[in-house]
CSV table of C-alpha atoms in Angstrom, one decimal:
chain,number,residue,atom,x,y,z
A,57,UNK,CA,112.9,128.2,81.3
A,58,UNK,CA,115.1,127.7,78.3
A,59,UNK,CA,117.5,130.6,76.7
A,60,UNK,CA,115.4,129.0,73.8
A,61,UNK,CA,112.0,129.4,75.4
A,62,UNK,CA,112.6,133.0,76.7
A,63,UNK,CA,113.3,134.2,72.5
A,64,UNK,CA,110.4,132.8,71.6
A,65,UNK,CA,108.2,134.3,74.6
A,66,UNK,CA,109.6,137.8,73.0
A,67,UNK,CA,109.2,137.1,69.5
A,68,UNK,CA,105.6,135.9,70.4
A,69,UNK,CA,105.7,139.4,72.3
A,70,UNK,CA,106.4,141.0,69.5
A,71,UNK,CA,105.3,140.0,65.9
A,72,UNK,CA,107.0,142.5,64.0
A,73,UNK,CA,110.2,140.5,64.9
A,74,UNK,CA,111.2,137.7,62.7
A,75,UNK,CA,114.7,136.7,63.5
A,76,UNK,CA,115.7,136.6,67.8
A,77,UNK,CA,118.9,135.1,68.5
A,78,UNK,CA,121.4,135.3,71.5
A,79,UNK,CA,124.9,135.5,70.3
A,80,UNK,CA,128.5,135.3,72.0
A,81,UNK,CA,130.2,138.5,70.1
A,82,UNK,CA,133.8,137.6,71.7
A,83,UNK,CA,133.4,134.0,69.4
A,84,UNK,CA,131.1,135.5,67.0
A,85,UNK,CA,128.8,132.6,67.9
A,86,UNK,CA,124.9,131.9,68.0
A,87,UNK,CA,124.2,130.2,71.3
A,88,UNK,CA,119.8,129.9,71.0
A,89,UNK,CA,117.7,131.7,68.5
A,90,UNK,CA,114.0,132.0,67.7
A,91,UNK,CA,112.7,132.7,64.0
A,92,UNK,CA,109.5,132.2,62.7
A,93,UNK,CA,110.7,131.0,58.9
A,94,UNK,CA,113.4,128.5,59.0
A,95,UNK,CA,116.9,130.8,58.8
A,96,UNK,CA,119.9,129.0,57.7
A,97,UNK,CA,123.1,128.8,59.6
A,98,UNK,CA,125.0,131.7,57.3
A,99,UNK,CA,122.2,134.1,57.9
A,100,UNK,CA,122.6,133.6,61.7
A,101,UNK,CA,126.4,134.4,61.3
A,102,UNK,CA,125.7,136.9,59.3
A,103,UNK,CA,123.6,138.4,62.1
A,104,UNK,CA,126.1,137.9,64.8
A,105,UNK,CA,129.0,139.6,62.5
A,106,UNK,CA,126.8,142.2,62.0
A,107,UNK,CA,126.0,143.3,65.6
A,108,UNK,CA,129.7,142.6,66.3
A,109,UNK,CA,130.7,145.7,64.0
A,110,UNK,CA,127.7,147.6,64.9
A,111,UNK,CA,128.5,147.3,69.2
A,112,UNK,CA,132.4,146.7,69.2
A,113,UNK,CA,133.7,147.7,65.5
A,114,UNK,CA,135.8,150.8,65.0
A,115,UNK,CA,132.6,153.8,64.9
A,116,UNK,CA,131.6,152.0,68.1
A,117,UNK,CA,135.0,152.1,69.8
A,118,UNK,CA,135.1,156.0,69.2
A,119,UNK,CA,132.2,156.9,70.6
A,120,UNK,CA,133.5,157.7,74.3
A,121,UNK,CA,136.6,158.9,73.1
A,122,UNK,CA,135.2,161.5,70.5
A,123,UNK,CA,133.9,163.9,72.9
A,124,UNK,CA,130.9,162.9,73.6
A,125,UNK,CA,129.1,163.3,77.0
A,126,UNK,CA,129.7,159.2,77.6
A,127,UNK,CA,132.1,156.9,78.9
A,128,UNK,CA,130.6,153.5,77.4
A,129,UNK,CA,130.5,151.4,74.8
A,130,UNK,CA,127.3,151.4,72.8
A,131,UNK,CA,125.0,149.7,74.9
A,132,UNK,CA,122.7,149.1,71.5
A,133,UNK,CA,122.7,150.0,67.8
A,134,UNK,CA,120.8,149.5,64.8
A,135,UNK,CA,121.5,148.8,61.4
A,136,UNK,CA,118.8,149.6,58.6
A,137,UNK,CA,120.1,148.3,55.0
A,138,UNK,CA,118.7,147.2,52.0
A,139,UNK,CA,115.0,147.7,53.8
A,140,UNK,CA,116.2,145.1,56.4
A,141,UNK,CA,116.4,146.3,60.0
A,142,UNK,CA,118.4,144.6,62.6
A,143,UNK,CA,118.5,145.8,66.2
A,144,UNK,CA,121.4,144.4,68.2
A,145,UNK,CA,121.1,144.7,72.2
A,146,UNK,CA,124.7,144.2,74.7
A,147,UNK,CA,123.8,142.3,78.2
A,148,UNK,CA,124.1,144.5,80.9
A,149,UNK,CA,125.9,141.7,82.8
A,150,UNK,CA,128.1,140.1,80.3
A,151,UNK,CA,129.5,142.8,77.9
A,152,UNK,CA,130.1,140.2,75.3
A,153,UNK,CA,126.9,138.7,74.7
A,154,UNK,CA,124.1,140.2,72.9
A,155,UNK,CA,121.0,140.1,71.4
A,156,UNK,CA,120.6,140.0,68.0
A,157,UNK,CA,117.0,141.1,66.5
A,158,UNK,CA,116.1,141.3,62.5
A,159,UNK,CA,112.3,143.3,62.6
A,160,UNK,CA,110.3,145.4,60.5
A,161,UNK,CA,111.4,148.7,59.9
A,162,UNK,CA,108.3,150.4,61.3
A,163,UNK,CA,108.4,148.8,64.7
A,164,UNK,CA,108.1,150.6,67.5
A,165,UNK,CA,111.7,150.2,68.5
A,166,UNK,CA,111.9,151.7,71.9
A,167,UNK,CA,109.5,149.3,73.2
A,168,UNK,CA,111.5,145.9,72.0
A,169,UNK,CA,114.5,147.8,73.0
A,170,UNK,CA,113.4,148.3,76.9
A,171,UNK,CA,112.2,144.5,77.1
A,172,UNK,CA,115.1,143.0,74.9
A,173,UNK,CA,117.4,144.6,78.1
A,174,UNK,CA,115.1,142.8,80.9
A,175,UNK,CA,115.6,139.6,78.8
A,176,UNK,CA,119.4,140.1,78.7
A,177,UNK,CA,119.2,140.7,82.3
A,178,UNK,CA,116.9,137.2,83.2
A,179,UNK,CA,119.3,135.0,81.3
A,180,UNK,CA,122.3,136.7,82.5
A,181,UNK,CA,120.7,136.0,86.5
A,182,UNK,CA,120.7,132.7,85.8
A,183,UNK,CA,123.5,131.8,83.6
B,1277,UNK,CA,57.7,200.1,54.1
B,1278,UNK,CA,59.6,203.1,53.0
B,1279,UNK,CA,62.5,202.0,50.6
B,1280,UNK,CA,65.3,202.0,52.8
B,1281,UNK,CA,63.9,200.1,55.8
B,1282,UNK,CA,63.0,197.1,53.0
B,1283,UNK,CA,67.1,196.9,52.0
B,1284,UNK,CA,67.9,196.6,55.3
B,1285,UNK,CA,65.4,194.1,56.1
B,1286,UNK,CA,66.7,191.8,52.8
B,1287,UNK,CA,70.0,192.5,54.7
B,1288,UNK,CA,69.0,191.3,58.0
B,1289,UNK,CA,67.7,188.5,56.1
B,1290,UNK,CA,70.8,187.4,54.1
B,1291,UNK,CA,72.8,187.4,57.6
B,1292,UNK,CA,70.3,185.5,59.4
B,1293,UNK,CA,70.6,183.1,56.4
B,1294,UNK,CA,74.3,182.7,56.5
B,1295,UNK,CA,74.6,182.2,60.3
B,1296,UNK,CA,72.1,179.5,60.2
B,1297,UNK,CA,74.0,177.8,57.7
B,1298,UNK,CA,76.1,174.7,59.1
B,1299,UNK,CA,79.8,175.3,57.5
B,1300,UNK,CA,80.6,173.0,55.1
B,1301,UNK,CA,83.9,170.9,54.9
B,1302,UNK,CA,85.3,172.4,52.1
B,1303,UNK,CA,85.1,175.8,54.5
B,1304,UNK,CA,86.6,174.3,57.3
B,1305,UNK,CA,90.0,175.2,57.2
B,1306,UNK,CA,91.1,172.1,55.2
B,1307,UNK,CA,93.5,172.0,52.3
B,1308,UNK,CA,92.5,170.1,49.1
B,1309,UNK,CA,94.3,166.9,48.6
B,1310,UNK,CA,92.4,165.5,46.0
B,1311,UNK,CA,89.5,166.3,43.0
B,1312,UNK,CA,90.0,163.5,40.7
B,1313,UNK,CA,88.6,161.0,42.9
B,1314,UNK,CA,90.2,158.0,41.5
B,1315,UNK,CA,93.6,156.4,43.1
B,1316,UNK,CA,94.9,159.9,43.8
B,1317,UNK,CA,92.8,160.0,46.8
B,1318,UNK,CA,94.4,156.9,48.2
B,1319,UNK,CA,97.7,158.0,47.4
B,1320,UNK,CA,96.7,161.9,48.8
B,1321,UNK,CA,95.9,160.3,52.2
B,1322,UNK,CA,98.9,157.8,52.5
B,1323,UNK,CA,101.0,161.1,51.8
B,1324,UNK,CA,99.5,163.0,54.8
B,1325,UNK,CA,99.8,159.8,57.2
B,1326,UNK,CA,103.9,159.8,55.5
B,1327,UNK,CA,104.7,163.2,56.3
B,1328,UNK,CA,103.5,163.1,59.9
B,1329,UNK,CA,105.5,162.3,62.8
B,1330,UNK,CA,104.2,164.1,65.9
B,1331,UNK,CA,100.4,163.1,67.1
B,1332,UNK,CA,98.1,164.4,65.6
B,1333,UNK,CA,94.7,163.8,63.9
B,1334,UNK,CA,94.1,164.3,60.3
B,1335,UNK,CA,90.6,165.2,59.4
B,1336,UNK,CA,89.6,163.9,56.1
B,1337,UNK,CA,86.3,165.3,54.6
B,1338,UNK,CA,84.3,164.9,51.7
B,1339,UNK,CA,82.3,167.0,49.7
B,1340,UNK,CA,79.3,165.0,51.0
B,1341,UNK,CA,79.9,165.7,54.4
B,1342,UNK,CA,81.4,162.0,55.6
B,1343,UNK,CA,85.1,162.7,57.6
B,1344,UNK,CA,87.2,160.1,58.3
B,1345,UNK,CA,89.8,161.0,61.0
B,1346,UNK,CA,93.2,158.9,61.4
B,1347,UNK,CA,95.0,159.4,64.4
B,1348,UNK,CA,98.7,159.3,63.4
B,1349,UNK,CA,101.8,159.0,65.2
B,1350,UNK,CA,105.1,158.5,63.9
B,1351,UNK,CA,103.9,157.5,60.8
B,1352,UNK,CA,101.6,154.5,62.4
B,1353,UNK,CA,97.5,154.6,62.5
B,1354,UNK,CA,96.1,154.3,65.6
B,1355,UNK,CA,93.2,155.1,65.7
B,1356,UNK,CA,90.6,155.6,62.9
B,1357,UNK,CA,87.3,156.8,63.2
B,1358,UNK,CA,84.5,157.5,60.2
B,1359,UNK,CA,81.5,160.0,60.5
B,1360,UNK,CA,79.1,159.1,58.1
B,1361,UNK,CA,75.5,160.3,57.8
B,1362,UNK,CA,75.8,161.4,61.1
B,1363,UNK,CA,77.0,158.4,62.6
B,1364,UNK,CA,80.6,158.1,64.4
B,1365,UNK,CA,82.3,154.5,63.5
B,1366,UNK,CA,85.8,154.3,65.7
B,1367,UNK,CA,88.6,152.1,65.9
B,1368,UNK,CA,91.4,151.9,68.2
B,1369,UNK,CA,94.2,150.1,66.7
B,1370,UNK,CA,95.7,148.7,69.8
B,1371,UNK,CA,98.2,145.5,68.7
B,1372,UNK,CA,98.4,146.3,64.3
B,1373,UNK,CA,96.3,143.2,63.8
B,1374,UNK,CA,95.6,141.7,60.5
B,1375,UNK,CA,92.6,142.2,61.2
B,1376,UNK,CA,93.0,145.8,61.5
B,1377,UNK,CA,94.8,145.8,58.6
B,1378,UNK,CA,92.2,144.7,56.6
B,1379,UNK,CA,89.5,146.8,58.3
B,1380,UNK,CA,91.5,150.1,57.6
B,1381,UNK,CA,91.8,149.0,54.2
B,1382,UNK,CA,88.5,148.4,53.1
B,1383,UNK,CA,88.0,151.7,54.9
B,1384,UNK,CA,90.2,153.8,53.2
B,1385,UNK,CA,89.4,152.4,49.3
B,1386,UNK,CA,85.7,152.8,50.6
B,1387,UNK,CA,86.0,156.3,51.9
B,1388,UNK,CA,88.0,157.2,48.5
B,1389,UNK,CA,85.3,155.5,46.0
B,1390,UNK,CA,82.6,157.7,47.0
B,1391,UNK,CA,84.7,161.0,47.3
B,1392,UNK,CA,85.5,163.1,44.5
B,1393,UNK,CA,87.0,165.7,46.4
B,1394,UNK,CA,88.6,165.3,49.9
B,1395,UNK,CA,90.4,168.2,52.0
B,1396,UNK,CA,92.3,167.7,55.0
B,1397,UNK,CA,93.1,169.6,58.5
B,1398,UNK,CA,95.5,168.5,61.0
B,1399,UNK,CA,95.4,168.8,64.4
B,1400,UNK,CA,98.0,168.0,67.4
B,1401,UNK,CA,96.8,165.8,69.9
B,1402,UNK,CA,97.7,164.4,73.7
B,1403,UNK,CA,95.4,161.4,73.8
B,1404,UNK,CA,98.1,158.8,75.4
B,1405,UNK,CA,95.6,155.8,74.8
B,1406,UNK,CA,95.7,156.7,71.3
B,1407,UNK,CA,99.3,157.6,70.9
B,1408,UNK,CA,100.6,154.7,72.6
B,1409,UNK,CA,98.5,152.3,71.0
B,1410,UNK,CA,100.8,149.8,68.3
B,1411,UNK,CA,98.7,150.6,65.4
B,1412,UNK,CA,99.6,150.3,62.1
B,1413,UNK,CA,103.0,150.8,60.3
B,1414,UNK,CA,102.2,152.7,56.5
B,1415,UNK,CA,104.3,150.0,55.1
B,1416,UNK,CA,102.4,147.0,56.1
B,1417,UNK,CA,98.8,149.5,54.7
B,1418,UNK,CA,101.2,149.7,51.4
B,1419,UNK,CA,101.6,146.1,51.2
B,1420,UNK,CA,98.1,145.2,52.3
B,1421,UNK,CA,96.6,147.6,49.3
B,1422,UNK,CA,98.5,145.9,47.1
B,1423,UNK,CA,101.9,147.7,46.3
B,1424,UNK,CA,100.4,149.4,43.5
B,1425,UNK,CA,99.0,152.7,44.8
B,1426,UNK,CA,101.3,152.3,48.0
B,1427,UNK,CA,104.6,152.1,45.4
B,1428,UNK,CA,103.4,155.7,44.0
B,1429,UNK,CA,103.9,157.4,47.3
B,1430,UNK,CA,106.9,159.5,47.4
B,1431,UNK,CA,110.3,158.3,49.0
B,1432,UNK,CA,111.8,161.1,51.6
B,1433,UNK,CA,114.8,162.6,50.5
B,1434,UNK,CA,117.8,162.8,52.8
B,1435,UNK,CA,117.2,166.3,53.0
B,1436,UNK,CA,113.5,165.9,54.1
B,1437,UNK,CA,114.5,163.4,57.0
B,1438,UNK,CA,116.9,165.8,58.0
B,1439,UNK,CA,114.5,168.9,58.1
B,1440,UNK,CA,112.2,166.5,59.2
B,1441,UNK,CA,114.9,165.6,62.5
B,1442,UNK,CA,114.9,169.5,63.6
B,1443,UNK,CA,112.3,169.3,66.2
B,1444,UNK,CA,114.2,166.6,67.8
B,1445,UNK,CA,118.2,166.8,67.1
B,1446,UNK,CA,120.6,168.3,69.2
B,1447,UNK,CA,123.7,168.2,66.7
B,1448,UNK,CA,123.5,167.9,62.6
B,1449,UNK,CA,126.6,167.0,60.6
B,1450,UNK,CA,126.0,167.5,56.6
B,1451,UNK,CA,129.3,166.0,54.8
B,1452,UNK,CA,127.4,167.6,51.6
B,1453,UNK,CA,127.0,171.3,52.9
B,1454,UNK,CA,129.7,174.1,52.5
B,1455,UNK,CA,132.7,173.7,55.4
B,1456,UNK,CA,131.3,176.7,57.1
B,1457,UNK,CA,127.5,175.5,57.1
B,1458,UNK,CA,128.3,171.4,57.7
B,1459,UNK,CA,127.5,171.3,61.8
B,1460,UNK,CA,124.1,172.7,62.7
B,1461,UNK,CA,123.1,172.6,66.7
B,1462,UNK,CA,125.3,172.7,69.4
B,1463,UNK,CA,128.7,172.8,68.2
B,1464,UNK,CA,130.5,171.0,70.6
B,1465,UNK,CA,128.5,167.6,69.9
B,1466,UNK,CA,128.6,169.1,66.0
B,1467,UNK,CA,132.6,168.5,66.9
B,1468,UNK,CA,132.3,165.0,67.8
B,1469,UNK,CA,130.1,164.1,64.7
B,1470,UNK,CA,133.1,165.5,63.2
B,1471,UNK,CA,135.4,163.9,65.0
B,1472,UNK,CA,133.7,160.3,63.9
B,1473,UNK,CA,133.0,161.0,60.5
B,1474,UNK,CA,136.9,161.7,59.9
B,1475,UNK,CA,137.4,158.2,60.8
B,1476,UNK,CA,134.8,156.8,58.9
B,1477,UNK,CA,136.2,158.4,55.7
B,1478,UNK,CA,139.3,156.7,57.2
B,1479,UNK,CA,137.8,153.5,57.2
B,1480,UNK,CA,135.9,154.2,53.9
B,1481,UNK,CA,132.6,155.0,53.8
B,1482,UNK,CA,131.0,151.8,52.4
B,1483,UNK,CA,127.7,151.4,51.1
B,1484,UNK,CA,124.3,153.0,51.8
B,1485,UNK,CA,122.9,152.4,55.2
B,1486,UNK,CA,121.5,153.8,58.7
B,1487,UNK,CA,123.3,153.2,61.7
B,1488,UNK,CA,122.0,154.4,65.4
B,1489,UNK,CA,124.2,153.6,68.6
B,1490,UNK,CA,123.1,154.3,71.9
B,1491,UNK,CA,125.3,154.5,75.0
B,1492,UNK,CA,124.2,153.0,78.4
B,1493,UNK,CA,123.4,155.9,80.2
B,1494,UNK,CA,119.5,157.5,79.3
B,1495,UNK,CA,121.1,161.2,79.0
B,1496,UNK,CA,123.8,159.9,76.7
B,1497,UNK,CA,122.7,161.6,73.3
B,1498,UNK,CA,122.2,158.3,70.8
B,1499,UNK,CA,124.5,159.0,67.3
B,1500,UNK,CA,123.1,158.5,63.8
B,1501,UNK,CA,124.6,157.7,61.0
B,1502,UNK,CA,123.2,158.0,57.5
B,1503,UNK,CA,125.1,157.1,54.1
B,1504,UNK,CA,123.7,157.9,50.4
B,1505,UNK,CA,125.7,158.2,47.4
B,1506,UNK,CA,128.7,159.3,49.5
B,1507,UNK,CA,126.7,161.6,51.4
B,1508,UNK,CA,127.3,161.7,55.0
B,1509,UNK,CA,124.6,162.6,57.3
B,1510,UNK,CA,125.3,162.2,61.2
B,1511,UNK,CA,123.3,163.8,64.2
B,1512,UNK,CA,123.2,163.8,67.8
B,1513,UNK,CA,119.3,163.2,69.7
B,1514,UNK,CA,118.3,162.2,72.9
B,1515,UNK,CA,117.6,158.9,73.5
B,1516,UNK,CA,114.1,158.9,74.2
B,1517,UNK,CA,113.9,160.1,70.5
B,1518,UNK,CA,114.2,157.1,69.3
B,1519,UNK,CA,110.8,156.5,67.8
B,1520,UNK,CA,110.8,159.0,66.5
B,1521,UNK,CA,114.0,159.8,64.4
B,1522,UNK,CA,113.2,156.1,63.4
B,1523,UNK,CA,110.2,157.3,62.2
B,1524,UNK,CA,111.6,159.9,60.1
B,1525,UNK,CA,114.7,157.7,58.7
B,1526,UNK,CA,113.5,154.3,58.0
B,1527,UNK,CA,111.4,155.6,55.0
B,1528,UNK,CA,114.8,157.0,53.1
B,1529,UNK,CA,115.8,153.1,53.1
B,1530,UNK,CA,112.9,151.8,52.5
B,1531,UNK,CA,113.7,149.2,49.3
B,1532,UNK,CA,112.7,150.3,46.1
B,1533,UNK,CA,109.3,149.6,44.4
């Protein structure tokens, strides 16, 4: 199965999520994405920027030194602006890729969360 | 009958009368949402399904005895059931289908148009089948009724989400609140907020958003960050919270009417 195939298997999983795309933060690249609307190349990299500054911009890079009880990176953030929520997931095998997710506000969050991290994990088993 | 045997016999016959009288809803412990009976109702109940976060169900009744009870969680319906005439209607809204949607629509504009006074009662619940179901998001019902009685309901204020967060927050940072009274919760995770916010304000602030980060670990607490005009809200919650500090935030974004 496809990088391809396995975003849209979750965005089929999940309705309430219109935009699905794997990104390379370290290039700022889209690799495979998965969107029911057709979404335009700037929107994409405007994703990918966006979970860029919200797992590895400068709020991110003080959160294990500010006191807090953890010694990581963000492992995933969200970003809720202009009634537009986008919920941006890091592998747990390749610290540099991520999944980039643009969903309805009222979505049940945890849920995509917990699966979005198997997902990371399957493609990062057989990359 | 000697005089005062036949007064306590009317008595004995007023409290007979009164206990076999069924209690009606308007005596039920409810509180009165609505009398006018035209879109207020609509808007009354949309307000009560806003304002809850934790499961519960909220028992709507009419003067004419129907109830319609909507199992709420975290702002979502799942689960709606309708006693009318003495027969229960119930559905569990498992997946938020459209056709849900629509069914708890045509539900709630029926249940409205026939009532001229409604009163409602909350109560927690613990029915996992019910609370874990998808159900329905109030913004997709707002949208699906049109946007014109949905637009009326109230936006939360920054300072209602964050009263709202107390049952769940470890740590509150309140950039607007007097030095002395900024961190509320444990102080030591009220430090770090601190810690971050000076170098946001070192960054510059930027423009009005939410932001959540979660760490890797589940008992890493997950850091929010909410900006308004300026305003700086940040607080510490465990991660399992998620849902529902979500729940409580994403309706201060929502876009505007």
């Amino acid at each position: 199965m496809t990088v391809g195939d396995r975003l849209d298997r979750f965005r089929a999983r999940f309705p309430g999520c219109f935009v699905v795309a794997f990104a390379d933060l370290s290039t700022g690249m889209v690799l495979a994405d998965s969107s029911g609307a057709k979404t335009v190349q700037e929107q994409l990299d405007a994703l990918c920027h966006s979970a860029t500054d919200s797992l590895n911009g400068n709020i991110a890079q003080q959160l294990p030194g500010a006191g807090l009880p953890t010694n990581s990176m963000p492992q995933h953030a969200v970003a809720l602006s202009g009634g537009e929520m986008a919920c941006f997931l890091r592998s747990p095998t390749v610290e540099n890729e991520a999944l980039c997710i643009l969903c309805d506000p009222q979505m049940p969050l945890s849920a995509v969360i917990s699966e979005g991290a198997e997902l990371l994990a399957d493609i990062g088993r057989e990359a | 009958m000697p005089e005062s045997h036949h007064e306590e016999a009317l008595r004995l016959t007023a409290v007979l009368q009164q206990l076999s009288e069924v209690p009606s809803v308007q005596r039920a412990g409810g509180r009165l949402i609505t009398s006018s009976g035209d879109d207020s109702a609509l808007l009354g109940i949309l307000q009560e399904v806003q304002e809850t976060v934790l499961p519960r169900d909220l028992h709507f009744c009419a003067a004419d005895q129907s109830e319609l009870v909507l199992t709420v969680a975290e702002r979502r319906i799942t689960r709606m059931r309708l006693v009318e005439k003495g027969a229960l209607s119930q559905n569990l809204l498992k997946d938020g289908s459209a056709d849900d949607l629509a069914q708890v629509a045509a539900r709630l504009v029926a249940f409205c148009a026939d009532a001229s006074e409604i009163w409602v009662r909350a109560e927690l619940i613990s029915d996992h089948l019910a609370v874990d179901a998808v159900g329905l998001s109030l913004s997709a019902l707002k949208s699906h009724l049109g946007g014109v009685v949905g637009a009326a309901v109230e936006p939360i204020s920054l300072d209602a989400a964050v009263s709202g967060s107390k049952d769940f927050a470890l740590a509150v940072l309140d950039s607007n609140a007097a030095e002395s009274d900024q961190i509320i919760g444990q102080r030591d995770l009220g430090a770090s907020l601190r810690l971050l916010d000076a170098e946001l304000l070192r960054d510059g602030v930027g423009k009005d958003r939410l932001s959540i980060w979660s760490g890797a670990m589940p008992d890493d607490p997950s850091i929010l960050l909410a900006v308004r005009n300026e305003r700086r809200i940040w607080l510490a919650f465990e991660a399992d919270n998620l849902d529902a500090c979500l729940a409580c935030w994403t309706e201060v974004f929502a876009p505007a009417p």
